[in-house]
Short mmCIF file of C-alpha atoms in Angstrom, two decimals:
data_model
loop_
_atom_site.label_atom_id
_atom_site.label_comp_id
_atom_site.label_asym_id
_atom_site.label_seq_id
_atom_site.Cartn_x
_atom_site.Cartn_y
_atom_site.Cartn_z
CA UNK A 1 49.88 2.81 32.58
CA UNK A 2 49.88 -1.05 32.13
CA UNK A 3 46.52 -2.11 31.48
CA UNK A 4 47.16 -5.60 30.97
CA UNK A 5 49.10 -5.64 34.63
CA UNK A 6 47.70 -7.30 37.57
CA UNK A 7 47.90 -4.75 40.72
CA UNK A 8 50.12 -7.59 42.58
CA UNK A 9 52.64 -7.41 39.21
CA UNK A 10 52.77 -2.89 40.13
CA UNK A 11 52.75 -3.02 44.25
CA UNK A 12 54.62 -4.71 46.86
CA UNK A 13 53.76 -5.21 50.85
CA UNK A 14 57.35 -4.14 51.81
CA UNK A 15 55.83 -3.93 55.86
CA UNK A 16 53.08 -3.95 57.71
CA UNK A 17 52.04 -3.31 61.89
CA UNK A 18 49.44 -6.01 62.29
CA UNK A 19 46.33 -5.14 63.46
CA UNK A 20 46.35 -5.33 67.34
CA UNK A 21 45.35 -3.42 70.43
CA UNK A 22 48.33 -1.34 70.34
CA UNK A 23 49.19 -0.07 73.81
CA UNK A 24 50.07 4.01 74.28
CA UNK A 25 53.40 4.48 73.00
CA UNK A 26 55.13 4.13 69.41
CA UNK A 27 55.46 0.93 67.19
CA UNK A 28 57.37 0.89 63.79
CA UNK A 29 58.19 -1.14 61.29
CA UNK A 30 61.25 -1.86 59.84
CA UNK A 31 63.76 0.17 57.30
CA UNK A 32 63.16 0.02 53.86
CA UNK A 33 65.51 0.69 51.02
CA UNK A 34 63.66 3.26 48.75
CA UNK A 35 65.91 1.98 45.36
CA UNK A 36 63.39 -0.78 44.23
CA UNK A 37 60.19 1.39 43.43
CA UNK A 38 59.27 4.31 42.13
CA UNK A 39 56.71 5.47 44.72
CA UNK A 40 55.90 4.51 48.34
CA UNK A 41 52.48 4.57 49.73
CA UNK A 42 51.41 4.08 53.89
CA UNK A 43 48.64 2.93 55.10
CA UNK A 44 47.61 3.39 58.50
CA UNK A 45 44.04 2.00 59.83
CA UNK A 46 42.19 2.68 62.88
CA UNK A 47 39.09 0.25 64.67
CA UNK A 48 37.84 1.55 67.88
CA UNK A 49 39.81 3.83 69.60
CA UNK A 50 40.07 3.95 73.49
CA UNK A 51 38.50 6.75 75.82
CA UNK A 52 40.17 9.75 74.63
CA UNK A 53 42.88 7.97 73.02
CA UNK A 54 44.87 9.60 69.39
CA UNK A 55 46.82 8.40 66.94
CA UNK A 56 49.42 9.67 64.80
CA UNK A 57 51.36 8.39 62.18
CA UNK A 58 54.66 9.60 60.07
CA UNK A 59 57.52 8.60 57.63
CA UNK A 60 61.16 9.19 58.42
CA UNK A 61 64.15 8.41 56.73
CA UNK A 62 67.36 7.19 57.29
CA UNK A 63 70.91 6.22 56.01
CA UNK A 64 70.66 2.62 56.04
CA UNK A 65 68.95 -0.31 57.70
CA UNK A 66 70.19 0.06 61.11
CA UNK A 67 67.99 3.86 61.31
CA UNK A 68 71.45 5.79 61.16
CA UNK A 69 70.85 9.28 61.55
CA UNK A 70 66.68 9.11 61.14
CA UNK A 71 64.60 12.06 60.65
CA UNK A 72 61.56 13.18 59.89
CA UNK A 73 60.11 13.47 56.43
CA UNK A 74 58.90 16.63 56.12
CA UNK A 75 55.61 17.20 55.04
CA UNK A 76 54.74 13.34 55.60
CA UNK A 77 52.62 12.89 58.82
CA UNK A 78 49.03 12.58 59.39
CA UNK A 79 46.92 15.07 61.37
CA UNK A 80 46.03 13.59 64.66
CA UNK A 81 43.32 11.14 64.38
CA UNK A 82 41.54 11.55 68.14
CA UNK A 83 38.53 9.04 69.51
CA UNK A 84 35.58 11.85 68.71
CA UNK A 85 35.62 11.12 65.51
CA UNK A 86 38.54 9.01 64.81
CA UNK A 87 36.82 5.40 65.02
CA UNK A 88 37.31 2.86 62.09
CA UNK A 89 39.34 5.07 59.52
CA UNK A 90 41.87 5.13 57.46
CA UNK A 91 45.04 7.50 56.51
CA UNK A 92 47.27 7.54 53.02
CA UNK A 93 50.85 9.02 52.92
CA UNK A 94 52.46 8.89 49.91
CA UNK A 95 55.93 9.51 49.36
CA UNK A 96 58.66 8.88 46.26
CA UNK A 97 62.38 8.79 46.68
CA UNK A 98 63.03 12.04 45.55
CA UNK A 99 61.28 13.50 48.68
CA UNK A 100 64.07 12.18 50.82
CA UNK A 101 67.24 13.95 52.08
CA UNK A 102 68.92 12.10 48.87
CA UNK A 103 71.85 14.55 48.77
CA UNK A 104 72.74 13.72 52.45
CA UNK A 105 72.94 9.91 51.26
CA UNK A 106 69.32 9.47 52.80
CA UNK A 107 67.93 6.11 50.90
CA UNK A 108 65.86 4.06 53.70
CA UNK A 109 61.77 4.96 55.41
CA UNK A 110 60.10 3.15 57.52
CA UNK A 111 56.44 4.41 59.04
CA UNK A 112 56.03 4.92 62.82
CA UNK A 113 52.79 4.96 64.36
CA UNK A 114 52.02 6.47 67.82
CA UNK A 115 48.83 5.76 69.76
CA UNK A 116 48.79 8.22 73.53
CA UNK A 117 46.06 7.70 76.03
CA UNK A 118 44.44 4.83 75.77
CA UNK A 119 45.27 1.55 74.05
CA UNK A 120 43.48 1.26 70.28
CA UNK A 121 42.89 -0.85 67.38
CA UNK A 122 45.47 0.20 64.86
CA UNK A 123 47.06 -1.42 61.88
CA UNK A 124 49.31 -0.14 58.59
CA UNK A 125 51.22 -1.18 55.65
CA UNK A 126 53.69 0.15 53.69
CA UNK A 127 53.25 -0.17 49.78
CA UNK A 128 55.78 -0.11 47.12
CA UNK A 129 54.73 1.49 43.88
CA UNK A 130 56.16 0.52 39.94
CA UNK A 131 58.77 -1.61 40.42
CA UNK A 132 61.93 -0.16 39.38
CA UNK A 133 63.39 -4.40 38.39
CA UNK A 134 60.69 -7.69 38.23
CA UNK A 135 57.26 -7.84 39.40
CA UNK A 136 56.48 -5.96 42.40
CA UNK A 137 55.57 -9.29 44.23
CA UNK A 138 58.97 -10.27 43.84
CA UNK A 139 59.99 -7.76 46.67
CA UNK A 140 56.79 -8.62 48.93
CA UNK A 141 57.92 -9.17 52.58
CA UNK A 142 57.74 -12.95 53.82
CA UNK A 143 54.43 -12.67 55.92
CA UNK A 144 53.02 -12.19 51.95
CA UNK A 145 51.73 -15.79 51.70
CA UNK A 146 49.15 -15.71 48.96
CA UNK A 147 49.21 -13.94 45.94
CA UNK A 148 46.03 -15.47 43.58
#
């Protein structure tokens, strides 16, 4: 615990979706190299859904930053979020490095969020947690443009 730490000096925005009307289909962000923090933590957001649209949302891993050999995290995907009840909510997954296929050489997530049906309001973030070097808003990505 740092008590005298601002929450911008212990998390970074490593990526983000923007919020949009995301059409049916899958949009993710990019990879991201699990070595700089201790944790991870996703954020995925919905507004208002389309008629019977659903979302759902998971991490997966890879070798590097090109994707090679992605997978699945296990244990790391949302339950369906569907339009009955599904409007203006959010999701949390958390993952640390040590949940990846580290023995394989696994070292890079990225979140993918997939929205069927009907076209929706959706957004997300990825977080990085306790800096393993610097200030966490060292590593923020470049769409970061005020920290205050």
């Amino acid at each position: 615990m740092f008590p005298n730490a601002k929450g911008s000096e212990l998390l970074s925005v490593l990526a983000t979706i923007d919020p949009a009307a995301q059409a049916a289909g899958t949009v993710s962000t990019g990879w991201i190299s699990v070595a700089n923090h201790h944790g991870f933590l996703s954020l995925v957001q919905t507004g208002v859904l389309g008629t019977s649209a659903t979302v759902d949302a998971k991490l997966q891993q890879a070798l590097d930053s090109s994707g090679t050999s992605a997978k699945d995290i296990t244990g790391k995907a949302i339950t369906q979020i569907v339009k009955a009840t599904g409007d203006n909510k959010q999701a949390l997954i958390n993952v640390k490095p040590e949940e990846l296929d580290t023995v394989n050489g696994f070292g890079f997530v990225r979140l993918s969020v997939t929205v069927g049906v009907a076209a929706s309001q959706t957004s997300a973030l990825v977080i990085g947690l306790n800096p393993r070097f610097a200030p966490a808003d060292a590593s923020n990505q470049a769409a970061v443009v005020q920290v205050i």
